[in-house]
Amino acid sequence: MLQSCKELQRSKRLKTLLEVVLAFGNYMNRGARGNAAGFKLNSLNRIIDTKSSSNSRITLLHYLIMVLERKVGIIILNFRKGSILGDTVV
């Protein structure tokens, strides 16, 4: 358990993921709440509830995964043993 927590703290990909989520939130809330310096982890639950205005079958989660994979180069779904968000556990 302790090793898993340490790995999450060291994960560059998790840090990038959270930075992109924060940037998305700041963009979507521009003018209403200003630029947030952070967010509560429980607010991540709302990503799946935020729907596209042009296609209600697409959520913010779908779009976030697409951006991360295409633009940032992070592969979200990596099921290799000993891997968290594509970072190899040592």
PDB file of C-alpha atoms in Angstrom, residues 17-72:
ATOM      1  CA  LEU A  17      -3.454  14.345 -16.064  1.00  0.00           C
ATOM      2  CA  LEU A  18      -4.435  16.483 -13.079  1.00  0.00           C
ATOM      3  CA  GLU A  19      -2.924  19.601 -14.693  1.00  0.00           C
ATOM      4  CA  VAL A  20      -5.010  19.020 -17.827  1.00  0.00           C
ATOM      5  CA  VAL A  21      -8.169  18.484 -15.740  1.00  0.00           C
ATOM      6  CA  LEU A  22      -7.467  21.764 -13.919  1.00  0.00           C
ATOM      7  CA  ALA A  23      -6.899  23.576 -17.226  1.00  0.00           C
ATOM      8  CA  PHE A  24     -10.191  22.189 -18.613  1.00  0.00           C
ATOM      9  CA  GLY A  25     -12.045  23.310 -15.492  1.00  0.00           C
ATOM     10  CA  ASN A  26     -10.520  26.778 -15.616  1.00  0.00           C
ATOM     11  CA  TYR A  27     -11.386  27.112 -19.300  1.00  0.00           C
ATOM     12  CA  MET A  28     -14.982  25.989 -18.764  1.00  0.00           C
ATOM     13  CA  ASN A  29     -15.440  28.315 -15.770  1.00  0.00           C
ATOM     14  CA  ARG A  30     -13.663  31.339 -17.254  1.00  0.00           C
ATOM     15  CA  GLY A  31     -15.301  34.539 -16.167  1.00  0.00           C
ATOM     16  CA  ALA A  32     -17.544  32.805 -13.631  1.00  0.00           C
ATOM     17  CA  ARG A  33     -15.013  31.754 -11.002  1.00  0.00           C
ATOM     18  CA  GLY A  34     -11.641  32.904 -12.304  1.00  0.00           C
ATOM     19  CA  ASN A  35      -8.564  30.710 -12.446  1.00  0.00           C
ATOM     20  CA  ALA A  36      -8.500  28.060  -9.739  1.00  0.00           C
ATOM     21  CA  ALA A  37      -5.156  26.968  -8.319  1.00  0.00           C
ATOM     22  CA  GLY A  38      -6.525  23.495  -7.631  1.00  0.00           C
ATOM     23  CA  PHE A  39      -9.605  21.360  -7.137  1.00  0.00           C
ATOM     24  CA  LYS A  40     -10.963  18.773  -4.741  1.00  0.00           C
ATOM     25  CA  LEU A  41     -10.498  15.171  -5.849  1.00  0.00           C
ATOM     26  CA  ASN A  42     -14.200  14.415  -5.347  1.00  0.00           C
ATOM     27  CA  SER A  43     -14.985  16.921  -8.112  1.00  0.00           C
ATOM     28  CA  LEU A  44     -13.455  14.422 -10.567  1.00  0.00           C
ATOM     29  CA  ASN A  45     -16.719  12.476 -10.248  1.00  0.00           C
ATOM     30  CA  ARG A  46     -18.470  15.228 -12.236  1.00  0.00           C
ATOM     31  CA  ILE A  47     -16.321  14.703 -15.342  1.00  0.00           C
ATOM     32  CA  ILE A  48     -18.582  11.900 -16.520  1.00  0.00           C
ATOM     33  CA  ASP A  49     -21.720  13.995 -15.934  1.00  0.00           C
ATOM     34  CA  THR A  50     -20.562  16.902 -18.118  1.00  0.00           C
ATOM     35  CA  LYS A  51     -22.023  16.279 -21.583  1.00  0.00           C
ATOM     36  CA  SER A  52     -21.110  17.760 -24.951  1.00  0.00           C
ATOM     37  CA  SER A  53     -23.492  20.392 -26.296  1.00  0.00           C
ATOM     38  CA  SER A  54     -23.253  18.937 -29.816  1.00  0.00           C
ATOM     39  CA  ASN A  55     -23.465  15.201 -28.942  1.00  0.00           C
ATOM     40  CA  SER A  56     -24.997  14.154 -25.628  1.00  0.00           C
ATOM     41  CA  ARG A  57     -23.352  10.726 -25.866  1.00  0.00           C
ATOM     42  CA  ILE A  58     -19.916  12.343 -25.487  1.00  0.00           C
ATOM     43  CA  THR A  59     -18.850  13.343 -21.978  1.00  0.00           C
ATOM     44  CA  LEU A  60     -15.976  15.463 -20.735  1.00  0.00           C
ATOM     45  CA  LEU A  61     -14.288  12.197 -19.752  1.00  0.00           C
ATOM     46  CA  HIS A  62     -14.345  11.004 -23.383  1.00  0.00           C
ATOM     47  CA  TYR A  63     -12.934  14.305 -24.596  1.00  0.00           C
ATOM     48  CA  LEU A  64     -10.315  14.423 -21.847  1.00  0.00           C
ATOM     49  CA  ILE A  65      -9.055  10.941 -22.744  1.00  0.00           C
ATOM     50  CA  MET A  66      -8.936  11.884 -26.428  1.00  0.00           C
ATOM     51  CA  VAL A  67      -6.908  15.039 -25.697  1.00  0.00           C
ATOM     52  CA  LEU A  68      -4.534  13.241 -23.358  1.00  0.00           C
ATOM     53  CA  GLU A  69      -3.868  10.444 -25.832  1.00  0.00           C
ATOM     54  CA  ARG A  70      -3.624  12.558 -29.001  1.00  0.00           C
ATOM     55  CA  LYS A  71      -2.134  15.835 -27.812  1.00  0.00           C
ATOM     56  CA  VAL A  72      -0.223  15.034 -24.638  1.00  0.00           C
TER      57      VAL A  72
END
